[in-house]
Coordinates of N, CA and C and ligand atoms in Angstrom, one line a residue:
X1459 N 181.2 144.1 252.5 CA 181.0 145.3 253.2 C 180.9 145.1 254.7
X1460 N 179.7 143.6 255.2 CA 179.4 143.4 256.4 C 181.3 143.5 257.2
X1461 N 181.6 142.7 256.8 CA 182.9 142.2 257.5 C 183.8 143.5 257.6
X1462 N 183.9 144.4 256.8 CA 184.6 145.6 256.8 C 184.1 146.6 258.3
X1463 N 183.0 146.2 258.0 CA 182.3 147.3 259.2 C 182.6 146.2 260.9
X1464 N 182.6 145.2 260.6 CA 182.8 144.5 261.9 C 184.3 144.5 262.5
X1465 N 185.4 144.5 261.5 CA 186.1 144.3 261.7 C 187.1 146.2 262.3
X1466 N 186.4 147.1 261.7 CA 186.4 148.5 262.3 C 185.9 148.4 263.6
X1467 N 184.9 148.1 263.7 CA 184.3 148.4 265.2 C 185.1 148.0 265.9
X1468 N 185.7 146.7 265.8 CA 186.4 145.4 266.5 C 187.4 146.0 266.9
X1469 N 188.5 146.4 265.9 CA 189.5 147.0 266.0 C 189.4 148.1 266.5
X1470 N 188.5 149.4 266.3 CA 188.8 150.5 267.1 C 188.5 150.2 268.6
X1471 N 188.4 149.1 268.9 CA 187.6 148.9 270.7 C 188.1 147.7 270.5
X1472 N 189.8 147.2 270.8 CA 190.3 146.2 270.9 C 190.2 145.3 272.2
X1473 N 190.1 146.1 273.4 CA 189.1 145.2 274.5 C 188.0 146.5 274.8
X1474 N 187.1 145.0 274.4 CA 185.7 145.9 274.5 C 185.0 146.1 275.7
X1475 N 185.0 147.3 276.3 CA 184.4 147.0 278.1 C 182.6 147.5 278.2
X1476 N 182.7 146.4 279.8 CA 181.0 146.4 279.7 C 179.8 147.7 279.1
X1477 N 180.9 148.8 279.5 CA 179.9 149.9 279.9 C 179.2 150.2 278.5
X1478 N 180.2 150.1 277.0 CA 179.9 150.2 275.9 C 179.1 149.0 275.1
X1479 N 178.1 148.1 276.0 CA 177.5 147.6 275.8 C 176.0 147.7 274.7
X1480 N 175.5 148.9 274.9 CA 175.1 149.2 274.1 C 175.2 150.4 273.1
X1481 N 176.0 151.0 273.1 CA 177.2 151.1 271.8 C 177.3 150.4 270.8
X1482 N 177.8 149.2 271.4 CA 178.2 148.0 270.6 C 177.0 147.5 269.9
X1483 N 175.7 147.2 270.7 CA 174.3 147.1 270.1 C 174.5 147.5 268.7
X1484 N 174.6 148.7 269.3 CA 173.6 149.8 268.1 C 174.6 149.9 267.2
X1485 N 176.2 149.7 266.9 CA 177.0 149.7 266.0 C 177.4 148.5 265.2
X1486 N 177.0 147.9 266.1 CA 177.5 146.3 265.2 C 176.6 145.2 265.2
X1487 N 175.8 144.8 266.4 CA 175.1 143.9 266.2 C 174.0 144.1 265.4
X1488 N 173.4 146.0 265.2 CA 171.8 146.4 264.5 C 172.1 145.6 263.4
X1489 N 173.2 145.3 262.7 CA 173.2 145.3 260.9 C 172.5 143.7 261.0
X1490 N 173.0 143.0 261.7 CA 171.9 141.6 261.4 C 170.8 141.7 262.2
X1491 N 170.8 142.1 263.6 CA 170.1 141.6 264.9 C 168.7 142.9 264.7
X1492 N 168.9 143.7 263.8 CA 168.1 145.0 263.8 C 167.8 145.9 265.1
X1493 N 167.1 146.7 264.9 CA 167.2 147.8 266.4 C 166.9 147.2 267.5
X1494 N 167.4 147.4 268.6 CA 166.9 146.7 269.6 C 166.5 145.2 269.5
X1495 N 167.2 144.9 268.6 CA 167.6 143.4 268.7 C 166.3 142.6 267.8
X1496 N 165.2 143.2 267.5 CA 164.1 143.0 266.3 C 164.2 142.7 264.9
X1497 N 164.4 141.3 265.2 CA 165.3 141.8 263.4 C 164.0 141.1 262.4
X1498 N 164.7 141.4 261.6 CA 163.3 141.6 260.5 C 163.4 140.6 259.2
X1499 N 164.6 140.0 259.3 CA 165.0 138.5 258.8 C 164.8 137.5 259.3
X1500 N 164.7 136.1 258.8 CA 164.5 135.1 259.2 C 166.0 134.3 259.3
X1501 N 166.6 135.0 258.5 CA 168.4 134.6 258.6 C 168.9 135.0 260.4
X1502 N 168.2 135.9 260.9 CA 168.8 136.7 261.9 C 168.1 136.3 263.2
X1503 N 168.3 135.8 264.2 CA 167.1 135.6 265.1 C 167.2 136.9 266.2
X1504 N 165.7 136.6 266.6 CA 165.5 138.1 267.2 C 166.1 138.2 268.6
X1505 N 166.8 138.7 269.1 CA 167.4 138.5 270.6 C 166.8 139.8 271.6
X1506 N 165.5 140.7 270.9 CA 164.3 141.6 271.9 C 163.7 140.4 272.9
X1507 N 164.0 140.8 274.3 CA 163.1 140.0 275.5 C 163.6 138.5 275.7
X1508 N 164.3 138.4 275.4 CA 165.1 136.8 275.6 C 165.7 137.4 276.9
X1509 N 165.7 135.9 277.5 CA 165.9 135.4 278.8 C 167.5 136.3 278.8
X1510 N 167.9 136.9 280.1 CA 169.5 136.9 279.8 C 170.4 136.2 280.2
X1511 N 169.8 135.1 281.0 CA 171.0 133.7 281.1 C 171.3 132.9 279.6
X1512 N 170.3 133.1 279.6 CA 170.0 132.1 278.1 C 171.0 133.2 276.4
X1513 N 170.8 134.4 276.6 CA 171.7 135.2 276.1 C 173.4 134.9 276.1
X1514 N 173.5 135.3 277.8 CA 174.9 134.7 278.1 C 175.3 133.4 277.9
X1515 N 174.4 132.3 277.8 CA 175.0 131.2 277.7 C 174.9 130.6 275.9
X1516 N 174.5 131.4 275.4 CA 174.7 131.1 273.5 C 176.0 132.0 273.4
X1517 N 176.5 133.1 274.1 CA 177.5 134.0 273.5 C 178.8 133.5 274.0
X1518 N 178.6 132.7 275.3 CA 179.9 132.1 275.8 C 179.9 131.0 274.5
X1519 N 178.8 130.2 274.3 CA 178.8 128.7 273.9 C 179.2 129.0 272.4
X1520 N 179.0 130.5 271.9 CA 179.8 130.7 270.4 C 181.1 130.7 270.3
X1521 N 181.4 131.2 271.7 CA 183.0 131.5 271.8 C 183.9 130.3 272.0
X1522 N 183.0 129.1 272.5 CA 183.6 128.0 272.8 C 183.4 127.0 271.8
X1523 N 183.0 127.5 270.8 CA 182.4 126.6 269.8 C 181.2 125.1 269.9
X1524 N 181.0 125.1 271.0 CA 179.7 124.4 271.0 C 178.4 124.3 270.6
X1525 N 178.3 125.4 269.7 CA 177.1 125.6 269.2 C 177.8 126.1 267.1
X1526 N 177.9 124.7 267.0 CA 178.7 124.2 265.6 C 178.1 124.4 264.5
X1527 N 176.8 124.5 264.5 CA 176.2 124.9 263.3 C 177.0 125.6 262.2
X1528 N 176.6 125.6 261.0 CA 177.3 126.4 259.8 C 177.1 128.3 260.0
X1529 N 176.1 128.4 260.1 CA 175.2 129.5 260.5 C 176.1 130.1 261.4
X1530 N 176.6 129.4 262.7 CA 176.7 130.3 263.9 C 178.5 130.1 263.5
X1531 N 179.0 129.3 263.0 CA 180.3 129.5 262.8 C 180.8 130.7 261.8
X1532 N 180.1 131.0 260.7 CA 179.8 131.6 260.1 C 180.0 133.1 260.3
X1533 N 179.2 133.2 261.3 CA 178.9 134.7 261.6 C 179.2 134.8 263.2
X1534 N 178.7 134.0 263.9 CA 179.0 134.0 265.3 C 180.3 134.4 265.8
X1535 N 180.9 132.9 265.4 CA 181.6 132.9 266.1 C 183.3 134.0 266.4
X1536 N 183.7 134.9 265.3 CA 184.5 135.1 264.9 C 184.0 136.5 266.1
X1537 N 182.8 137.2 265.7 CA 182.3 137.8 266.6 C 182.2 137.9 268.2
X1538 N 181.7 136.6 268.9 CA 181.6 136.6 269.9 C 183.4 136.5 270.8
X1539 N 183.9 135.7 270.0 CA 185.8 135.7 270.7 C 186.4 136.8 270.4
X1540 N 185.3 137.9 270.4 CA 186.2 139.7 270.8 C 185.3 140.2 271.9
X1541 N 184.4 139.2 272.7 CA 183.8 139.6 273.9 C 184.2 139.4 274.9
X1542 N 184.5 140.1 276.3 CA 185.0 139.1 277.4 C 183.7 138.8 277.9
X1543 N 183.5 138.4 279.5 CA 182.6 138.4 280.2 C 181.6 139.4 280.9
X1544 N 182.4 140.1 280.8 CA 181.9 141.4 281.4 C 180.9 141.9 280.5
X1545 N 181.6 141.8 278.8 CA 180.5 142.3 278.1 C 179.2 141.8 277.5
X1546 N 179.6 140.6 277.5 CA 179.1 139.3 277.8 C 177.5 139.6 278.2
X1547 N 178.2 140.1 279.4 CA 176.5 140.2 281.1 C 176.0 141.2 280.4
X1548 N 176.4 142.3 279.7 CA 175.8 143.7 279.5 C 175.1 143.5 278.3
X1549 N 176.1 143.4 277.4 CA 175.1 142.5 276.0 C 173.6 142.0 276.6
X1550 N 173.5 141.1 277.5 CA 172.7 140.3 277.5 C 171.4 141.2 278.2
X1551 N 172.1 141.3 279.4 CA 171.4 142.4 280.0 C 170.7 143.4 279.2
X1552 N 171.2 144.3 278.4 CA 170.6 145.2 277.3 C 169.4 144.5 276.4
X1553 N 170.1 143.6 276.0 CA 168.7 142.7 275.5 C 167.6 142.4 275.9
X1554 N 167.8 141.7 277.2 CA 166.7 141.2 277.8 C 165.9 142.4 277.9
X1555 N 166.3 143.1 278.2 CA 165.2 144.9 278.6 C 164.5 145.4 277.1
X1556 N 164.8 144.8 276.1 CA 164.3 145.5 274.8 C 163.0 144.8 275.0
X1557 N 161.9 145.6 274.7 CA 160.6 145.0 274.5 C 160.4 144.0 273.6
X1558 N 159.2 142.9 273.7 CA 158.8 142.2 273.0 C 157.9 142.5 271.6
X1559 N 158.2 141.4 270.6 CA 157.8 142.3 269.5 C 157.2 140.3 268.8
X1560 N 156.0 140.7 268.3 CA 155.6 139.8 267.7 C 155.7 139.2 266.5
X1561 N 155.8 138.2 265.5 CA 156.3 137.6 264.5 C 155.1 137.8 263.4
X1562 N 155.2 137.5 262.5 CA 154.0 137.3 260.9 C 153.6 136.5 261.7
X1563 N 151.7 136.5 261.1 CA 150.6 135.6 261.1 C 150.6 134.1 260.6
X1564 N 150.3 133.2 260.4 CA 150.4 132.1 259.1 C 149.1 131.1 259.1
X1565 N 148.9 130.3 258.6 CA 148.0 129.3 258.3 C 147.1 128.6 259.7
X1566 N 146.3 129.5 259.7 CA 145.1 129.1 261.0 C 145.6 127.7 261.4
X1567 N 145.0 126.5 260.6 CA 145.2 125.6 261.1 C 146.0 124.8 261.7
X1568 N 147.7 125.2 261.1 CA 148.8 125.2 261.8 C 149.1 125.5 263.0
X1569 N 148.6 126.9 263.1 CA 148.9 127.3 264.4 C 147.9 126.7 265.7
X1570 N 146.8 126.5 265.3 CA 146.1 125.7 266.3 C 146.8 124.2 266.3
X1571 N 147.2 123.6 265.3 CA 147.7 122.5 265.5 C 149.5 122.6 266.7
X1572 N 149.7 123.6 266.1 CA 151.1 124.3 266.7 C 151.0 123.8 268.4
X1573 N 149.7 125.3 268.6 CA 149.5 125.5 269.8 C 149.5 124.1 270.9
X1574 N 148.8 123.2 270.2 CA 148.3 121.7 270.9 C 149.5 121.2 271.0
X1575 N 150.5 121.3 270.5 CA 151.7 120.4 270.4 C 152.6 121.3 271.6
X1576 N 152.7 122.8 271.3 CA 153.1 123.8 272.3 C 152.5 123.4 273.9
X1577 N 151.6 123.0 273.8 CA 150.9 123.4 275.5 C 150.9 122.2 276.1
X1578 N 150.2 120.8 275.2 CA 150.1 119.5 275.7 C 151.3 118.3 275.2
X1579 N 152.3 118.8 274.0 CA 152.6 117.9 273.7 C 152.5 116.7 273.0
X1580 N 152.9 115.8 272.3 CA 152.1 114.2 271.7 C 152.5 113.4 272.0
X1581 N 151.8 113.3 273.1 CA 152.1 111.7 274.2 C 152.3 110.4 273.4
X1582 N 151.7 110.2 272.4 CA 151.4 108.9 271.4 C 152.9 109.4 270.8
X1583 N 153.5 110.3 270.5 CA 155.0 110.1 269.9 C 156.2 110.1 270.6
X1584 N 155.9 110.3 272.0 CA 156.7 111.0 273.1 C 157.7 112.3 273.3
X1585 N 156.6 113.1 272.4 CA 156.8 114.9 272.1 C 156.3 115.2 273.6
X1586 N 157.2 116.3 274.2 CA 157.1 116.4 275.2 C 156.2 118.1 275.2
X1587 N 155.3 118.4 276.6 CA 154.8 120.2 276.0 C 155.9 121.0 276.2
X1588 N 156.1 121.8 275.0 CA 157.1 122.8 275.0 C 157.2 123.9 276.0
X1589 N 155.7 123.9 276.9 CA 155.6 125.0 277.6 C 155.9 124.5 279.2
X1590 N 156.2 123.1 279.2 CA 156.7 122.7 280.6 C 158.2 123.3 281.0
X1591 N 159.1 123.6 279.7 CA 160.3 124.5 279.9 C 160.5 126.0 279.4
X1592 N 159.7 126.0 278.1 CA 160.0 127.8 277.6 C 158.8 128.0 278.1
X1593 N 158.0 127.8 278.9 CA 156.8 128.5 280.0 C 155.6 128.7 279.3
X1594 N 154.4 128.5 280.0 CA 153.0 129.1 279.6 C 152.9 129.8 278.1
X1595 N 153.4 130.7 278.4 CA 153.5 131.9 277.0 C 154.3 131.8 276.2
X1596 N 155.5 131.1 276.6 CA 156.4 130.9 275.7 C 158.1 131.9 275.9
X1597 N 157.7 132.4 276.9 CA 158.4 133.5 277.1 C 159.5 133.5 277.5
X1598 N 160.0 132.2 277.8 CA 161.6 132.0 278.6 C 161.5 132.1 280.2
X1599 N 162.0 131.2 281.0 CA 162.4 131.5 281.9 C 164.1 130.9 281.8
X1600 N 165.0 131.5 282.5 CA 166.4 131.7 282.7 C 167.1 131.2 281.7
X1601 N 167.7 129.8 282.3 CA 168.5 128.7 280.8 C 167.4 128.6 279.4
X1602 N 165.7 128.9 280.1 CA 165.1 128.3 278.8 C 164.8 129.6 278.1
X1603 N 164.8 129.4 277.0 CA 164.8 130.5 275.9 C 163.5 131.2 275.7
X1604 N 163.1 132.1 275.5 CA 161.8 132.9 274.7 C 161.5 132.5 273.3
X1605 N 160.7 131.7 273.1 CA 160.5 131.1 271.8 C 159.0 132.0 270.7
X1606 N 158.7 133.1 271.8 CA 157.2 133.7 271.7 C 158.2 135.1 270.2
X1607 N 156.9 134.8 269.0 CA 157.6 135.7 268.5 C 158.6 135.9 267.4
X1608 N 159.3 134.5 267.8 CA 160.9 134.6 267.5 C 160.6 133.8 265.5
X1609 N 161.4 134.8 264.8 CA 161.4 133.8 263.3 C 161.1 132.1 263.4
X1610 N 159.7 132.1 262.6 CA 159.7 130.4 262.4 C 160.9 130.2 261.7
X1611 N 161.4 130.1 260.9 CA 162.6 129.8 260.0 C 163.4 129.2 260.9
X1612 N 164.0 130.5 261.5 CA 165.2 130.4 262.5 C 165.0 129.2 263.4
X1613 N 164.0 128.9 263.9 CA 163.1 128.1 264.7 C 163.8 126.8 264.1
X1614 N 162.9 126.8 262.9 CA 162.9 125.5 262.1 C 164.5 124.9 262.0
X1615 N 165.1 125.9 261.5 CA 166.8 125.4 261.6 C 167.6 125.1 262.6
X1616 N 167.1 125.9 263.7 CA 167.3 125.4 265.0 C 167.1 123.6 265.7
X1617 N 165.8 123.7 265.0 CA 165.5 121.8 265.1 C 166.3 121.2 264.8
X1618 N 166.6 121.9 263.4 CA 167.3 120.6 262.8 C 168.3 120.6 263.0
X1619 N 169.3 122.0 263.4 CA 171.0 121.4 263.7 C 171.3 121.0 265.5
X1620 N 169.8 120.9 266.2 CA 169.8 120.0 267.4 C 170.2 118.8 267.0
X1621 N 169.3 118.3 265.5 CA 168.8 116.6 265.4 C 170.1 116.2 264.7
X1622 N 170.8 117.2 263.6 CA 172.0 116.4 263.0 C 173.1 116.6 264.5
X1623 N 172.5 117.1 264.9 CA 174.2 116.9 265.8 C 175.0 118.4 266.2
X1624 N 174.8 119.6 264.9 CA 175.6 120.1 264.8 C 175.8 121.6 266.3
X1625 N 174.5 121.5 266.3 CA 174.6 122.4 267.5 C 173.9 121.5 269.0
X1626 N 175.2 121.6 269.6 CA 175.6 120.2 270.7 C 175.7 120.8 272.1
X1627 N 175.1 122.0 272.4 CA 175.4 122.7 274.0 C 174.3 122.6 274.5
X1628 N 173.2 122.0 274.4 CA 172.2 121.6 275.3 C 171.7 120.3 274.9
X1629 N 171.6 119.4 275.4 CA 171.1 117.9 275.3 C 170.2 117.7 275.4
X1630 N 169.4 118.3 276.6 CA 168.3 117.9 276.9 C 167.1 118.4 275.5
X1631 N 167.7 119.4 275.2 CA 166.7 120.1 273.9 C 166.9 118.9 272.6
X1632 N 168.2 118.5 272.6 CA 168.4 117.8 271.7 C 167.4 116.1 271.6
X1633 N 167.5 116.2 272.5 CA 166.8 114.9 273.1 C 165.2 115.5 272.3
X1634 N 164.6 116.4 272.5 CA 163.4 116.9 272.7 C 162.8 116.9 270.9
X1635 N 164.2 117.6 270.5 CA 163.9 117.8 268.7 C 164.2 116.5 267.7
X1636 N 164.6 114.8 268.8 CA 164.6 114.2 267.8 C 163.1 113.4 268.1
X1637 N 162.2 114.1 268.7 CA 161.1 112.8 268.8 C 160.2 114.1 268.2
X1638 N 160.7 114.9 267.0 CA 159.7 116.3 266.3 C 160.0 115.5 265.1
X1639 N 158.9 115.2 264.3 CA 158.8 115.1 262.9 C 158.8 116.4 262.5
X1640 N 159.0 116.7 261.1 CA 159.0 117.7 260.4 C 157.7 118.6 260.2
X1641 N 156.8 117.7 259.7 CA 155.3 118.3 259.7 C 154.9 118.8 261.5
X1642 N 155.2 118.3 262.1 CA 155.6 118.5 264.0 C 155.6 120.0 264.1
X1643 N 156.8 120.1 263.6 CA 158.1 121.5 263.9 C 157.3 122.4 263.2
X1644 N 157.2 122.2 262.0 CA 156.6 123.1 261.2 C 155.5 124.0 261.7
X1645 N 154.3 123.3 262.4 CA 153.0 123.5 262.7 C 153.7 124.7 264.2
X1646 N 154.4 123.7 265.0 CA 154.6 124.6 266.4 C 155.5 125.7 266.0
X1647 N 156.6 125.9 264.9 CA 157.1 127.0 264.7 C 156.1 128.3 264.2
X1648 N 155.4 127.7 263.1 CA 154.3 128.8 263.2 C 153.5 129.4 263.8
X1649 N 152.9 128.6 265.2 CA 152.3 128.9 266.1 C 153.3 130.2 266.5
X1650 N 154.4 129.5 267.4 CA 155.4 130.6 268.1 C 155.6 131.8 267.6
X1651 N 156.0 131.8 266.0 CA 156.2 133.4 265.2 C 154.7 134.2 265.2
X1652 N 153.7 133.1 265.8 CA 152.6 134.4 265.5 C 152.6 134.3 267.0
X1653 N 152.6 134.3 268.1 CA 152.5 134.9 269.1 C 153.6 136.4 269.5
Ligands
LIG1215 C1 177.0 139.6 260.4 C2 175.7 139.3 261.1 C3 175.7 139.2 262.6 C4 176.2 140.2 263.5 C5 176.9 141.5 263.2 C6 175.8 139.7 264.8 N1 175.1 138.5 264.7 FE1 174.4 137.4 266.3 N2 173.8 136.0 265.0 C7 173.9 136.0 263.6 C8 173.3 134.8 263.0 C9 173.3 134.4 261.6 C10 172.9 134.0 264.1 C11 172.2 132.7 264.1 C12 173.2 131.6 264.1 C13 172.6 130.2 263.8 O1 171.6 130.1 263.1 O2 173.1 129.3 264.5 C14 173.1 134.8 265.3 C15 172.8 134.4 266.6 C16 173.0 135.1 267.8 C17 172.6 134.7 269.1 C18 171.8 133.4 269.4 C19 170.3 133.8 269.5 C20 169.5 132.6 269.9 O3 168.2 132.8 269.9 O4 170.0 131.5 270.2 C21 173.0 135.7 269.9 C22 172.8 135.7 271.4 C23 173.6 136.7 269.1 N3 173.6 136.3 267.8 C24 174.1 137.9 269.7 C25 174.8 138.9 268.9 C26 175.4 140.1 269.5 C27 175.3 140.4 271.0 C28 176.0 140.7 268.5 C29 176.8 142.0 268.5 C30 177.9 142.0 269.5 C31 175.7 140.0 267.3 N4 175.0 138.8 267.6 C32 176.2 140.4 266.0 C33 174.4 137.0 262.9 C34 175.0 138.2 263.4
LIG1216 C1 163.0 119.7 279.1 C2 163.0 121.1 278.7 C3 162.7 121.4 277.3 C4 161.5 121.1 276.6 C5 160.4 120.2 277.1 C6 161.6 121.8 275.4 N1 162.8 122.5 275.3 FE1 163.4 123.7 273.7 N2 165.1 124.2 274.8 C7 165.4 123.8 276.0 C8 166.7 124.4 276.4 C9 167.4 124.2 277.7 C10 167.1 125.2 275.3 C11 168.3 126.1 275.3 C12 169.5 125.4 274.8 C13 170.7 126.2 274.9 O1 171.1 126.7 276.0 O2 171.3 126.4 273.9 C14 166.1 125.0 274.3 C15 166.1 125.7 273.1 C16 165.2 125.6 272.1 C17 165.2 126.2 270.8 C18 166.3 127.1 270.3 C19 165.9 128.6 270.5 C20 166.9 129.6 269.9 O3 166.6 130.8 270.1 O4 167.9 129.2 269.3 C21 164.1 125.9 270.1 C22 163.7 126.2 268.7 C23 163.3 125.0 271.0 N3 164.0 124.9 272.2 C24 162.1 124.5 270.6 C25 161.3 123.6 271.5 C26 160.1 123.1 271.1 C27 159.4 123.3 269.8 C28 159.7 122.3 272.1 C29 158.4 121.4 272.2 C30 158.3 120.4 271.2 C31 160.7 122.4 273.2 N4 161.7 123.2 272.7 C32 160.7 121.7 274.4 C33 164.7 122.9 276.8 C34 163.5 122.3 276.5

């Protein structure tokens, strides 16, 4: 059914221009991304209040295939190579303006363990603080992403197609997720979905 409804939209708006940016939202991206970009799956990650450089540079990096994962090839990509640039900026733009929306609760002691790994980092592993680039709160500034919020899941999968390899358009992150053990990730993704 998904693919029937994507491939309508796609086709009735064969170049898709900026102005119908949120149009497009609300017609094609709600069915995974939910309203205003809130989505309510852990399959789906939430794209309410993300950075919009950081927007535009995953929707270029789908289109270019550098962000390889199964996941984003999957669903991404086929989607993002019917966007130009223009719509690209508006997409993003529209996004970043949706309010922020906070994630499920989880296991107290996690999340305080989370938090310590989030703010200071583990110098004895050479885990670096996550808040020296996705900021104090977690919130994103520009290239760095809003991590406040966002599905632990999504989170978690994210680590790991840094660490195999498969999603390859930022290094420096990559560099970052292989000195995360598992019990690591775990603790700090939980933190982040309850902020
Ligand atoms: C059929 C489901 C589906 C639709 C429709 C869809 N997406 Fe996605 N989107 C996904 C999935 C799944 C991922 C996560 C891919 C991964 O895990 O690598 C994703 C990831 C993203 C990301 C990366 C977010 C991040 O935090 O890195 C952006 C940006 C994005 N989508 C934007 C859009 C926009 C804009 C639209 C509408 C034009 C759209 N998507 C439509 C399924 C979808
Ligand atoms: C040196 C800067 C830096 C540090 C420190 C850093 N990150 Fe990142 N991180 C990035 C950049 C840059 C990206 C965006 C990559 C891109 O453009 O695709 C990113 C992306 C991510 C993503 C993907 C978000 C999404 O929506 O798909 C996750 C998850 C993540 N970082 C978790 C962490 C965690 C957890 C820590 C702390 C252990 C951390 N990062 C520390 C720079 C950093």
């Amino acid at each position: 059914m998904l693919p029937l409804i994507i491939c309508s939209v796609l086709l009735s708006a064969p170049s898709v221009r900026a102005q119908d940016a949120g149009r497009l939202a609300k017609q094609l991206c709600v069915a995974c991304h939910g309203v205003s970009g809130d989505s309510k799956s852990p399959m789906f990650p939430k794209l309410n209040a993300q950075t919009s450089d950081y927007l535009v540079a995953q929707l270029k990096g789908f289109r270019q295939h550098v962000r390889g994962e199964s996941d984003a090839r999957a669903y991404m990509w086929a989607i993002a190579s019917q966007l130009d640039d223009a719509t690209v900026a508006s997409l993003a733009d529209y996004y970043s303006q949706q309010p922020a929306t906070t994630g499920g609760t989880g296991d107290a002691t996690l999340i305080a363990e989370g938090q310590k790994i989030f703010e200071q980092g583990l110098p004895d592993k050479g885990v670096p603080a996550c808040a020296s680039c996705h900021g104090a709160q977690g919130h994103g500034n520009g290239q760095f992403p809003r991590l406040a919020g966002q599905h632990a899941d999504y989170l978690m999968r994210q680590i790991e197609v840094f660490q195999n390899g498969t999603r390859a358009n930022a290094p420096v992150m990559s560099a970052v997720a292989h000195t995360l053990g598992k019990d690591d990730a775990k603790a700090v993704t939980t933190f982040l979905q309850s902020q």
